[in-house]
Short mmCIF file of C-alpha atoms in Angstrom, two decimals:
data_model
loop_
_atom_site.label_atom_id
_atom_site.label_comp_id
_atom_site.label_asym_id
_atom_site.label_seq_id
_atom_site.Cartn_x
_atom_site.Cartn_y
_atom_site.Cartn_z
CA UNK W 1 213.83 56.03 119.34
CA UNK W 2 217.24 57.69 119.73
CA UNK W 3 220.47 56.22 118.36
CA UNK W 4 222.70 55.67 121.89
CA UNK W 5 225.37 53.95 120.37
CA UNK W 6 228.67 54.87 121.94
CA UNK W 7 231.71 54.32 123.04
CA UNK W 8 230.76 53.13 126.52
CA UNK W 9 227.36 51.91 126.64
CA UNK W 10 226.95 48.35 125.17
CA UNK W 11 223.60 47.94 122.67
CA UNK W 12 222.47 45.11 121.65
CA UNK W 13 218.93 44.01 119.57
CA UNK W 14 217.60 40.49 120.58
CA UNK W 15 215.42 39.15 117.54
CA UNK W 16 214.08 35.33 118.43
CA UNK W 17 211.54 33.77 115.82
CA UNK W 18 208.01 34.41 116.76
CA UNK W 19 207.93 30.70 119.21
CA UNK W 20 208.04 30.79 123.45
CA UNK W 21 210.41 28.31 123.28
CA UNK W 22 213.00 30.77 121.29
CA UNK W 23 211.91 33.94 122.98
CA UNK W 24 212.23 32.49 126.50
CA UNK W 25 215.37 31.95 126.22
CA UNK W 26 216.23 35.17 124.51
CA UNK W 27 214.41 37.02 127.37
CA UNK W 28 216.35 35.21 130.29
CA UNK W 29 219.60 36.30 128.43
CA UNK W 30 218.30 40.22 128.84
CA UNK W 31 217.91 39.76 131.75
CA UNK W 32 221.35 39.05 132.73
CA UNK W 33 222.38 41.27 130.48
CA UNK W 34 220.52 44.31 131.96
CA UNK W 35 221.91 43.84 134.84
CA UNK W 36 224.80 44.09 133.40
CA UNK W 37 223.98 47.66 132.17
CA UNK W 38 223.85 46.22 128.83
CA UNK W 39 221.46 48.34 126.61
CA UNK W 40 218.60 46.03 125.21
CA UNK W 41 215.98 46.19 122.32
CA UNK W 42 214.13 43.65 122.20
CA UNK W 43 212.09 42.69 118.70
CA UNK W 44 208.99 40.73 118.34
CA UNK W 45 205.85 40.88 116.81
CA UNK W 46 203.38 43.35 118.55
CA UNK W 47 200.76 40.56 119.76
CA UNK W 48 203.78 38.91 121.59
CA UNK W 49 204.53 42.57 123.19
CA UNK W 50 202.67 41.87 126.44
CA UNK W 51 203.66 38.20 127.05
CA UNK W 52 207.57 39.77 126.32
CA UNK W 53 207.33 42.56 128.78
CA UNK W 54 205.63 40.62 131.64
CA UNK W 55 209.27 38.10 131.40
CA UNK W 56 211.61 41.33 131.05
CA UNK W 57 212.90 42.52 134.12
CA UNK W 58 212.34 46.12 134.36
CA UNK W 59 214.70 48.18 133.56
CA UNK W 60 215.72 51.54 132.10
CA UNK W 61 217.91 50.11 129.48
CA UNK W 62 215.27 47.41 128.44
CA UNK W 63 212.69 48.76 125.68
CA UNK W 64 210.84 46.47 123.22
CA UNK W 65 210.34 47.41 119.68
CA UNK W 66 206.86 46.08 118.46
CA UNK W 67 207.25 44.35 114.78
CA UNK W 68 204.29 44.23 112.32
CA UNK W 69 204.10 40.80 110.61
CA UNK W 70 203.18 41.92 106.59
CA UNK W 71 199.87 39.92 105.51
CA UNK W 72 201.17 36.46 104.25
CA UNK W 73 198.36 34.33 102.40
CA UNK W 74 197.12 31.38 104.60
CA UNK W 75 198.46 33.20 108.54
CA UNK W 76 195.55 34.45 110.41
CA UNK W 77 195.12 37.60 110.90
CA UNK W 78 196.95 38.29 114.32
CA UNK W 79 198.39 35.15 114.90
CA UNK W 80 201.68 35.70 115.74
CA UNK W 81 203.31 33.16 117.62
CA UNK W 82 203.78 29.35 116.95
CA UNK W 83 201.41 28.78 119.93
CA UNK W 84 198.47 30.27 118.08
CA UNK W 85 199.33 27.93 114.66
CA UNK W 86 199.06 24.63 113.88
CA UNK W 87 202.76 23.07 112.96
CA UNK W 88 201.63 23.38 109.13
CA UNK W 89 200.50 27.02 109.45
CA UNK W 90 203.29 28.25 111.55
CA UNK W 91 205.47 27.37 108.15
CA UNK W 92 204.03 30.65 107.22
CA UNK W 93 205.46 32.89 110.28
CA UNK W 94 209.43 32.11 108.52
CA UNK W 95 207.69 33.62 105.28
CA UNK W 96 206.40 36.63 107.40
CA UNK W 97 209.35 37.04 108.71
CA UNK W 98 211.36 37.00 105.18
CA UNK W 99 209.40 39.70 103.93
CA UNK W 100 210.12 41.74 107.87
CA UNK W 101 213.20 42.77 105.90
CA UNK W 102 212.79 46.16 104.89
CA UNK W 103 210.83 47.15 108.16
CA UNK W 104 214.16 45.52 110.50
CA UNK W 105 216.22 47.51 107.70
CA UNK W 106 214.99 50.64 108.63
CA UNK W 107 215.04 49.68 112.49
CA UNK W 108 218.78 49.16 112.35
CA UNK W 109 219.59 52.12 110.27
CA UNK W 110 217.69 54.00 113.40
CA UNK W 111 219.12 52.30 116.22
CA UNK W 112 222.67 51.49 115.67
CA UNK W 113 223.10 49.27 117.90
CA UNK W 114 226.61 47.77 118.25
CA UNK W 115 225.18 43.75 118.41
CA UNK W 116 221.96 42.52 116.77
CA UNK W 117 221.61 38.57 118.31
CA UNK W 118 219.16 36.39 116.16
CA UNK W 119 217.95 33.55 115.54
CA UNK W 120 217.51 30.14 113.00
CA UNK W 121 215.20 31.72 110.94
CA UNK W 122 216.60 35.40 109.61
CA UNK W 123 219.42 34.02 107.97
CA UNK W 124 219.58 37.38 105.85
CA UNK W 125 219.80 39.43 108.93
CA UNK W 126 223.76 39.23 108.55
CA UNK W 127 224.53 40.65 105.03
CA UNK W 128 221.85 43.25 106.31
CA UNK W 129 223.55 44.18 109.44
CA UNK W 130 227.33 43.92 107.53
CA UNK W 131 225.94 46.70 105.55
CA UNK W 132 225.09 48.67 108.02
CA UNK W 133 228.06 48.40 110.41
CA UNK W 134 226.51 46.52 112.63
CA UNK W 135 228.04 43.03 114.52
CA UNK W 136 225.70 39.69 114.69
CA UNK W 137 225.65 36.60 116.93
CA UNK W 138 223.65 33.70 115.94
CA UNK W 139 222.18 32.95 119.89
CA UNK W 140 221.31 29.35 119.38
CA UNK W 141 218.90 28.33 121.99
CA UNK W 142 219.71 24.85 121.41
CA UNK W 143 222.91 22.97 123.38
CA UNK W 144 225.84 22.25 121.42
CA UNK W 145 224.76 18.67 120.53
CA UNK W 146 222.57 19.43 118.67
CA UNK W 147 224.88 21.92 116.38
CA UNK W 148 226.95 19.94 116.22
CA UNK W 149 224.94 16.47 115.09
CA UNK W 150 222.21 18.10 112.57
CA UNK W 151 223.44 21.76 111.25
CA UNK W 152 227.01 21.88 110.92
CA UNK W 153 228.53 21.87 107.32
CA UNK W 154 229.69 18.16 107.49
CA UNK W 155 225.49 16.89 107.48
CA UNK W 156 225.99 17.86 104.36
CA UNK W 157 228.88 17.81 102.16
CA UNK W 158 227.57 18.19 99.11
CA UNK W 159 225.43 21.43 98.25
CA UNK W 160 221.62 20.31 98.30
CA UNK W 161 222.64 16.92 98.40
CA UNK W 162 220.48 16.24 101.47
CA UNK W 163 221.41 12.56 104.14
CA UNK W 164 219.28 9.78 103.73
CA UNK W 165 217.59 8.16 107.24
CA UNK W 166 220.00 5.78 107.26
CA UNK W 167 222.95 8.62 107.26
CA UNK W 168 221.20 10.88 110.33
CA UNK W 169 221.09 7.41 112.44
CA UNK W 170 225.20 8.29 112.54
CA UNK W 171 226.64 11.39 113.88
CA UNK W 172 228.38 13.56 110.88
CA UNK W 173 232.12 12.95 109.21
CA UNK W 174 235.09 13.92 112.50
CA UNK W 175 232.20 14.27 115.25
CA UNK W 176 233.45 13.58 118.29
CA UNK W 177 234.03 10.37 120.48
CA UNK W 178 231.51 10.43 123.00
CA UNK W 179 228.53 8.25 124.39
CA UNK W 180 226.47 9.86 121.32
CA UNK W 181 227.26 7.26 118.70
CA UNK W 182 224.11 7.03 116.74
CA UNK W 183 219.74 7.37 117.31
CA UNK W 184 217.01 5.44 116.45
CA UNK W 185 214.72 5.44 113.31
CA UNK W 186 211.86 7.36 114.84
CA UNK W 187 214.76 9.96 116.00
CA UNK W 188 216.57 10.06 112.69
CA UNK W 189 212.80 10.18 110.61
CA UNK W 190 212.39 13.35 112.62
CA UNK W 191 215.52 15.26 112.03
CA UNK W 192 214.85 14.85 108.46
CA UNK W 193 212.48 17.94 108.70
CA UNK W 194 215.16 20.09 108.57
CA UNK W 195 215.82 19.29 105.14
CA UNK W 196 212.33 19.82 104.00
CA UNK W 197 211.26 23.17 102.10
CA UNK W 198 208.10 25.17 103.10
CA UNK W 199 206.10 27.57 100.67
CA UNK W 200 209.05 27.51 98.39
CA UNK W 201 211.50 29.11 101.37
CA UNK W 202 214.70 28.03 102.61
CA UNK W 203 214.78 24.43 104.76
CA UNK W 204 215.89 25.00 108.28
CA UNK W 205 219.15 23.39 107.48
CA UNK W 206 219.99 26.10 104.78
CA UNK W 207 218.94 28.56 107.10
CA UNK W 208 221.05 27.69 110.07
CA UNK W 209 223.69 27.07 108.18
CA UNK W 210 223.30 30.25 106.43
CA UNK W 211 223.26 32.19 109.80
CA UNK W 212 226.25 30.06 111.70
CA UNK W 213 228.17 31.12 108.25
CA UNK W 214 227.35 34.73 108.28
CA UNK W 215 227.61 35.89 111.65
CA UNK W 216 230.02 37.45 113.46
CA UNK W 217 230.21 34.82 116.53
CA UNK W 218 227.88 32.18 117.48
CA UNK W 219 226.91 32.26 120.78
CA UNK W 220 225.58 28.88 122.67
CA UNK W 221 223.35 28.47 125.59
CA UNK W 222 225.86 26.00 126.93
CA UNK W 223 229.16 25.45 128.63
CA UNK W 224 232.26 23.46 128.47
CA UNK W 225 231.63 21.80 131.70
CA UNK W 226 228.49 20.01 129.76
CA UNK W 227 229.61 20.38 126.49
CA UNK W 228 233.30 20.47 125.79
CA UNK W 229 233.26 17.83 122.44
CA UNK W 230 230.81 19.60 121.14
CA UNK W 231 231.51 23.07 121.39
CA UNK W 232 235.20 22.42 119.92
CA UNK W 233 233.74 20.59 116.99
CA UNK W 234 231.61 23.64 116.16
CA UNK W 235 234.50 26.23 116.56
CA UNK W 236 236.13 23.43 114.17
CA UNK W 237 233.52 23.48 111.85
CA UNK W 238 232.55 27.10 111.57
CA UNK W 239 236.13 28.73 112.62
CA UNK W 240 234.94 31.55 114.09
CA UNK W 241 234.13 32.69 117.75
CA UNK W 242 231.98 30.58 119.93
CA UNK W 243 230.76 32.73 123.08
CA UNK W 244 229.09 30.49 125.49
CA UNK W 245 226.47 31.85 128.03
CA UNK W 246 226.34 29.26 130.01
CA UNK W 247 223.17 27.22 130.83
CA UNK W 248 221.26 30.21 131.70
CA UNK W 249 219.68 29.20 135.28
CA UNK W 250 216.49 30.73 135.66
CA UNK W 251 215.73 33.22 138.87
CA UNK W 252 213.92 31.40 141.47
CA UNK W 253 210.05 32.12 140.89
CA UNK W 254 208.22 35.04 142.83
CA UNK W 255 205.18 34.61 144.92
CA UNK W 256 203.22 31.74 146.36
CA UNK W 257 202.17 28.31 144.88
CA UNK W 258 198.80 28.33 144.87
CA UNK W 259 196.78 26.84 148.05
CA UNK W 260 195.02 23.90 146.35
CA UNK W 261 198.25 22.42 144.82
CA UNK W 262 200.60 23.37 147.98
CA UNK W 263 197.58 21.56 150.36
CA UNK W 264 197.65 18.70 147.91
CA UNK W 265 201.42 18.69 147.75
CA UNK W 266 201.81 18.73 151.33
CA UNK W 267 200.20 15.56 152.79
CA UNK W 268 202.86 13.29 150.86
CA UNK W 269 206.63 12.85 152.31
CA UNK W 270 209.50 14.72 150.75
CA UNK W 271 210.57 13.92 147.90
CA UNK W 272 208.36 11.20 146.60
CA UNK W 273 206.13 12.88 144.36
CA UNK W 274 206.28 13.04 140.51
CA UNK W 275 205.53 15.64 138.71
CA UNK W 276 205.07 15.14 134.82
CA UNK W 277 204.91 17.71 132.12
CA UNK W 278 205.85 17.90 128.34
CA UNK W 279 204.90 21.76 127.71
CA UNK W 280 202.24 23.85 126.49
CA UNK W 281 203.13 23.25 122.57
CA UNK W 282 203.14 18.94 123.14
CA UNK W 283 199.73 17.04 122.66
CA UNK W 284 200.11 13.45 123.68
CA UNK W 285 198.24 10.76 121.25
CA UNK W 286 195.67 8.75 122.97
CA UNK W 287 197.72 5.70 123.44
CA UNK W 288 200.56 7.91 124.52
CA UNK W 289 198.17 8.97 127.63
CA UNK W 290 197.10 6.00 128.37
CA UNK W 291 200.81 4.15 128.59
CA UNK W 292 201.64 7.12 130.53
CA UNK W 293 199.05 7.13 132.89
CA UNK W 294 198.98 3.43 133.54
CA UNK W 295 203.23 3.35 134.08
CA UNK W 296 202.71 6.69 136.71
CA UNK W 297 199.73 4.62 138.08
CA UNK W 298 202.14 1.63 138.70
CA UNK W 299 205.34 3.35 140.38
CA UNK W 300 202.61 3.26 143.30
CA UNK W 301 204.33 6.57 143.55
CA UNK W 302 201.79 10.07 144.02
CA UNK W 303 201.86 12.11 140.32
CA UNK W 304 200.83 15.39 139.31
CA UNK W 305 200.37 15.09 135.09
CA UNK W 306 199.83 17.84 133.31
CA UNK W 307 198.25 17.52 129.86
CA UNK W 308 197.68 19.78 127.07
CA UNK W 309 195.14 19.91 124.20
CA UNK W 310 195.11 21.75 121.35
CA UNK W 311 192.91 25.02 121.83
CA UNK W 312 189.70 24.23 120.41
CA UNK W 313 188.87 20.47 122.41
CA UNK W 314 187.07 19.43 125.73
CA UNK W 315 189.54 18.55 127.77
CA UNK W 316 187.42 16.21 129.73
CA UNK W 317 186.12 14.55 126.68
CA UNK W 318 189.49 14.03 125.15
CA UNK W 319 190.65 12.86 128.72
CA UNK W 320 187.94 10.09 128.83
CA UNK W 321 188.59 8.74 125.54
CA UNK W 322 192.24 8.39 126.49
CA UNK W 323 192.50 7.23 129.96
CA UNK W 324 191.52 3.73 131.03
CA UNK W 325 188.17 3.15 132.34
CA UNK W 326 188.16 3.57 136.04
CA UNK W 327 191.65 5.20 135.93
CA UNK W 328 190.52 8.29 137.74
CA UNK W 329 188.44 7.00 140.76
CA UNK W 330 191.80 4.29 141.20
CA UNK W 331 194.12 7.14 141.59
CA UNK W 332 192.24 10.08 142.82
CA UNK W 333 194.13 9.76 146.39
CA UNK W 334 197.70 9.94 145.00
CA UNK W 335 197.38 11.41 141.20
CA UNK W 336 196.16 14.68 139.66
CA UNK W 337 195.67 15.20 136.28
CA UNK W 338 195.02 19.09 135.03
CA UNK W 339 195.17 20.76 131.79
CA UNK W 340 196.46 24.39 131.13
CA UNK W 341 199.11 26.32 133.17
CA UNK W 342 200.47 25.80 136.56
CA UNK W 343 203.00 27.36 138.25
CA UNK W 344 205.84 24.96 137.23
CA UNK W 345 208.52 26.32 138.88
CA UNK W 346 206.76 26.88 142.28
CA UNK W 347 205.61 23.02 141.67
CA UNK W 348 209.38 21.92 141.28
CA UNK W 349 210.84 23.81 144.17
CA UNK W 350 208.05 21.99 146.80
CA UNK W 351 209.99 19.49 149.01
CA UNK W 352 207.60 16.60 148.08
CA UNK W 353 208.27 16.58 144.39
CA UNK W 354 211.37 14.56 143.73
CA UNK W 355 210.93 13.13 140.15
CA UNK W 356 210.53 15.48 136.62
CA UNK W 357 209.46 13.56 133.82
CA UNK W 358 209.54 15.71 130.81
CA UNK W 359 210.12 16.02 127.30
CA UNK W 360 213.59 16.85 127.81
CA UNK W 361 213.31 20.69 126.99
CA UNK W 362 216.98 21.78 127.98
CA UNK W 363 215.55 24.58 130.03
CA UNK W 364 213.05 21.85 131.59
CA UNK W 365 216.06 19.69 132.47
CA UNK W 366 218.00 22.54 133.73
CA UNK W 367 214.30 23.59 136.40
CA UNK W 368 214.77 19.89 137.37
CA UNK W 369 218.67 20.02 138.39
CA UNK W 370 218.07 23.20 140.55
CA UNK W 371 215.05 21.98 142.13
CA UNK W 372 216.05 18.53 143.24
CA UNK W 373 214.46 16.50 140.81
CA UNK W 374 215.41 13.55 139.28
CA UNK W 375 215.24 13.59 135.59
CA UNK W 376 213.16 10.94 133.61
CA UNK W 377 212.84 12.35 129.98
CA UNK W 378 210.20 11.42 126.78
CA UNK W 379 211.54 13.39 124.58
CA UNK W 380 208.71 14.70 121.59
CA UNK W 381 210.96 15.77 118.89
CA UNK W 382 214.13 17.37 117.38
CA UNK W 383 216.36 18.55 119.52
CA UNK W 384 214.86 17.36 122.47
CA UNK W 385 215.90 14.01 121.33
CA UNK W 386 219.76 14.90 121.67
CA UNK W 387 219.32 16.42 124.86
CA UNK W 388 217.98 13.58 126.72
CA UNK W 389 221.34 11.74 125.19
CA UNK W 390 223.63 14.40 126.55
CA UNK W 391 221.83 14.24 130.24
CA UNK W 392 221.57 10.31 130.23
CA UNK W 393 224.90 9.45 127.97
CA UNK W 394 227.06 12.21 128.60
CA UNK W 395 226.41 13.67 131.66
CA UNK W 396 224.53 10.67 133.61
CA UNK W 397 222.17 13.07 135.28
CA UNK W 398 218.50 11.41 134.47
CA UNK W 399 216.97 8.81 132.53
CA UNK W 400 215.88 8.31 129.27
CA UNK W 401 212.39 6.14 128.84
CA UNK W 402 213.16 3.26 126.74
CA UNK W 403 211.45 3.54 123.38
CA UNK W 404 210.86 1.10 120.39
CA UNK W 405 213.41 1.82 117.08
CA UNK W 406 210.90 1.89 114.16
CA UNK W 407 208.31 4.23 115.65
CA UNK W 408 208.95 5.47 119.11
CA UNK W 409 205.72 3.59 121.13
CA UNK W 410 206.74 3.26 124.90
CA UNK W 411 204.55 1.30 127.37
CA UNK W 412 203.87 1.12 130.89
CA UNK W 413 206.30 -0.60 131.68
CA UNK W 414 209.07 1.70 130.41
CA UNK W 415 207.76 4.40 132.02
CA UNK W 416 207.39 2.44 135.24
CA UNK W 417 211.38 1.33 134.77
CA UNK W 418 212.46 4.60 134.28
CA UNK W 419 211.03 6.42 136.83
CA UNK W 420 211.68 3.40 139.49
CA UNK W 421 215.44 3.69 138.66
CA UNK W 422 216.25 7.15 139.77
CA UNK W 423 213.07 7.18 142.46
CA UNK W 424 213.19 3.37 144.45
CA UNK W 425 216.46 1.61 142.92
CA UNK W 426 218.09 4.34 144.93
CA UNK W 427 221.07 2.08 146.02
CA UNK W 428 221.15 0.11 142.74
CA UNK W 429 223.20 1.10 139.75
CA UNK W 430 222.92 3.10 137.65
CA UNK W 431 220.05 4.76 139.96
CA UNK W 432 222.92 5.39 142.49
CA UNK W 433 225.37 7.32 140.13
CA UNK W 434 222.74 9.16 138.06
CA UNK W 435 221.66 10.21 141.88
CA UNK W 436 225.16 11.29 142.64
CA UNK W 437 225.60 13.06 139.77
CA UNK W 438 222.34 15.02 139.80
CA UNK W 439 223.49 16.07 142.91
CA UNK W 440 227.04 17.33 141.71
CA UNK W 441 225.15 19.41 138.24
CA UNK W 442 223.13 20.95 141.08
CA UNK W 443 226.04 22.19 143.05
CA UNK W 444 227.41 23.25 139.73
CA UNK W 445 223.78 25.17 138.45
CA UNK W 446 223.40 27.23 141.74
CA UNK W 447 226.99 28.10 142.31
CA UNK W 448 226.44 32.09 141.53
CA UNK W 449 229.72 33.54 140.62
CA UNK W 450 230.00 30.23 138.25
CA UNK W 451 227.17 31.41 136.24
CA UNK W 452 227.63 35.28 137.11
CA UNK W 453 231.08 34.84 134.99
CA UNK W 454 229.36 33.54 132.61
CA UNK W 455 227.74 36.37 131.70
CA UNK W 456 230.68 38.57 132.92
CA UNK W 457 232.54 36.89 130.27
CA UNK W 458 229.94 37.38 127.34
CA UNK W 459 229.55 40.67 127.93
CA UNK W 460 233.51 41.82 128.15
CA UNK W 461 234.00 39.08 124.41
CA UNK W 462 230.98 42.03 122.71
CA UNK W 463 232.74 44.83 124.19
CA UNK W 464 236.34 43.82 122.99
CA UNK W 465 234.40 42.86 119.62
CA UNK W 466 232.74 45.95 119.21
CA UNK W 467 235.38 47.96 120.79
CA UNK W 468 233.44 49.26 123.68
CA UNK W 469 235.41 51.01 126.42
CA UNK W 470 234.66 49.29 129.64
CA UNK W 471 233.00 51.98 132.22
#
């Protein structure tokens, strides 16, 4: 590795924690910056390597640097990503990574790079890089909702003196006056992870904080169009620069859906089929399923679910257990249900699917907007629990399933609701405006030198930062 840094070549080092969800995002913002002529390192653990470089765009500024996670007691041996651990044991990859800090020392000394952009979880990485001359920018991949409502110093104005439930129900001290005035129990219960410590480490909430404190800039995978409140409150509360990147609209997928689900696809009228997905990380309870199932079942609309297990279960036995009996002779005409990957973006973009219900996965809602899909949202947990507030509350752009306060159960018949008001209510309110308005965010996605600028933008804030001479 040769130290490039100069005056006219911008370098930066993207470090995301070892989880798809953070290095996706990370990778789509190489991208654009490649072709940018941005110089790129990219750092992740060597068994994510091959995953990393099949999403990187080639290109002869983009290089990744493999990253050896030190033995931690309790991690498997080679199990480096969150999608290889259980939620308990991938505790252990923030430990890993605290004890990364000698081997990213030496990196940096080597590389020089003029921007190193990280993540929640290497909250030391700023001191680090301070010492060695070197510029950071916490890149949260979350929108500025959820900054602003869990991590920003007013959650917590007391040092260690952590919110009850009852406080995260209410947005913190000067947030501002929007639709988001408060969340359920079952939300709130969840955001209280954040404040929970792991192995003796920092809780996520120190962490953040520590970062958004110590950086240079914080840069958010957001606009104001979407976002304005939200991104001034965080400039308020952190008073420092807030780069935005925009929304980061992925590049329409390459090659062909494959035959059986295009021939499937095909014999139903455009626009009328859902599709339904919560990720490859989410793993539905049985009752979940079944409520799900049933309310898809009752739309009398066609469905393509897709439903993940954890690695080491028979999908067809867990699937049997769940479903209702008979479920799968009554809708094998209209409704698929598969397990594993599918080509979700190809799936979206078909004329006949007109309805997303996800788990409100900003990058999920984002595939839905470009695609023409309506946007019915479950959300799982943490942030995707904001999200589906800013796309319902604030932006009225889908539909969030309605869900019980104390624990979160949903039934048929909220999923049926739901998906009925943005897919057959079509000339009722609030189906009509959330309609309208999906159609105005999708204008506003695809328009190119809107989101081009974004990144135009970024990239001139880093080079007036880091005093880079424009070529």
């Amino acid at each position: 590795m040769e130290n490039e840094k100069s005056n006219d070549v911008l370098h930066v080092v993207m470090f995301p924690f070892f989880a798809f969800g953070h290095i996706s995002p990370f990778v789509q913002l190489a991208n654009k910056l490649a072709s940018h002529d941005v110089k790129v390192s990219f750092f992740t653990a060597s068994g994510n390597a091959s995953r990393v470089k099949s999403m990187l765009n080639s290109a002869p500024t983009t290089h990744i640097v493999p990253l050896t996670i030190p033995q931690v007691e309790g991690l498997p041996p080679g199990a480096e990503s969150t999608a290889e651990l259980t939620p308990v044991t991938a505790e252990l990859l923030k430990v890993g990574l605290d004890l990364m800090q000698p081997q990213i020392r030496t990196l940096l000394t080597h590389l020089k790079p003029h921007f190193v952009l990280f993540d929640f979880a290497q909250e030391w990485l700023p001191k680090m890089a301070d010492e060695l001359g070197i510029k950071t920018v916490f890149y949260s991949v979350f929108v500025a909702l959820s900054t602003a409502f869990l991590t920003c110093p007013a959650r917590v104005p007391e040092p260690k003196k952590y919110p009850t439930l009852e406080d995260m129900k209410k947005p913190p001290p000067g947030f501002p006056n929007t639709s988001i005035t408060s969340v359920k129990t079952f939300e709130a219960r969840d955001f209280l992870y954040i404040f929970k410590s792991f192995h003796g480490g920092p809780t996520v909430y120190d962490r953040v904080l520590s970062g958004l404190k110590g950086c240079s800039a914080i840069l958010a995978k957001t606009c104001s169009q979407m976002e304005g409140p939200y991104i001034e409150y965080v400039k308020a509360q952190f008073n420092k620069p807030v780069f935005l990147v925009g929304p980061v609209v992925p590049d329409p997928p390459s090659g062909k859906l494959e035959e059986r689900w295009s021939s499937w696809l095909n014999k139903f009228e455009a626009g009328t089929v859902i599709y339904c997905s919560f990720g490859s990380e989410t793993f539905l309870k049985d009752e979940q399923i079944k409520e799900l199932a049933l309310g898809l079942e009752q739309t009398g609309l066609p469905f393509f679910l897709v439903l993940n297990f954890p690695a080491n279960v028979d999908f067809s036995v867990e699937l049997n257990r769940a479903l209702p009996e008979g479920f799968l002779e009554r809708v094998k005409d209209k409704g698929i249900i598969h397990s594993g990957w599918v080509q979700q973006q190809h799936i979206l973009a078909h004329s006949s699917v007109g309805c997303y219900v996800c788990h409100a996965g900003f990058s999920s809602v984002i595939e839905a907007l470009v695609n023409d899909c309506q946007v019915v949202m479950l959300p799982q947990k943490g942030d995707q629990f904001l999200n589906a507030k800013l796309v319902s509350g604030d932006m009225k752009a889908g539909v969030e399933v309605n869900r019980r306060d104390e624990d979160g159960y949903f039934g048929k018949e909220d999923i049926k609701e739901a998906v009925e008001m943005v897919m057959v209510e079509i000339d009722k309110q609030p189906g009509k405006l959330i309609r309208e308005n999906q159609k105005k965010w999708k204008e506003f996605l695809l328009n190119k030198d809107i989101q081009c600028k974004f990144i135009e933008d970024l990239v001139q804030e880093m080079m007036a930062m880091a005093k880079v001479s424009s070529t």
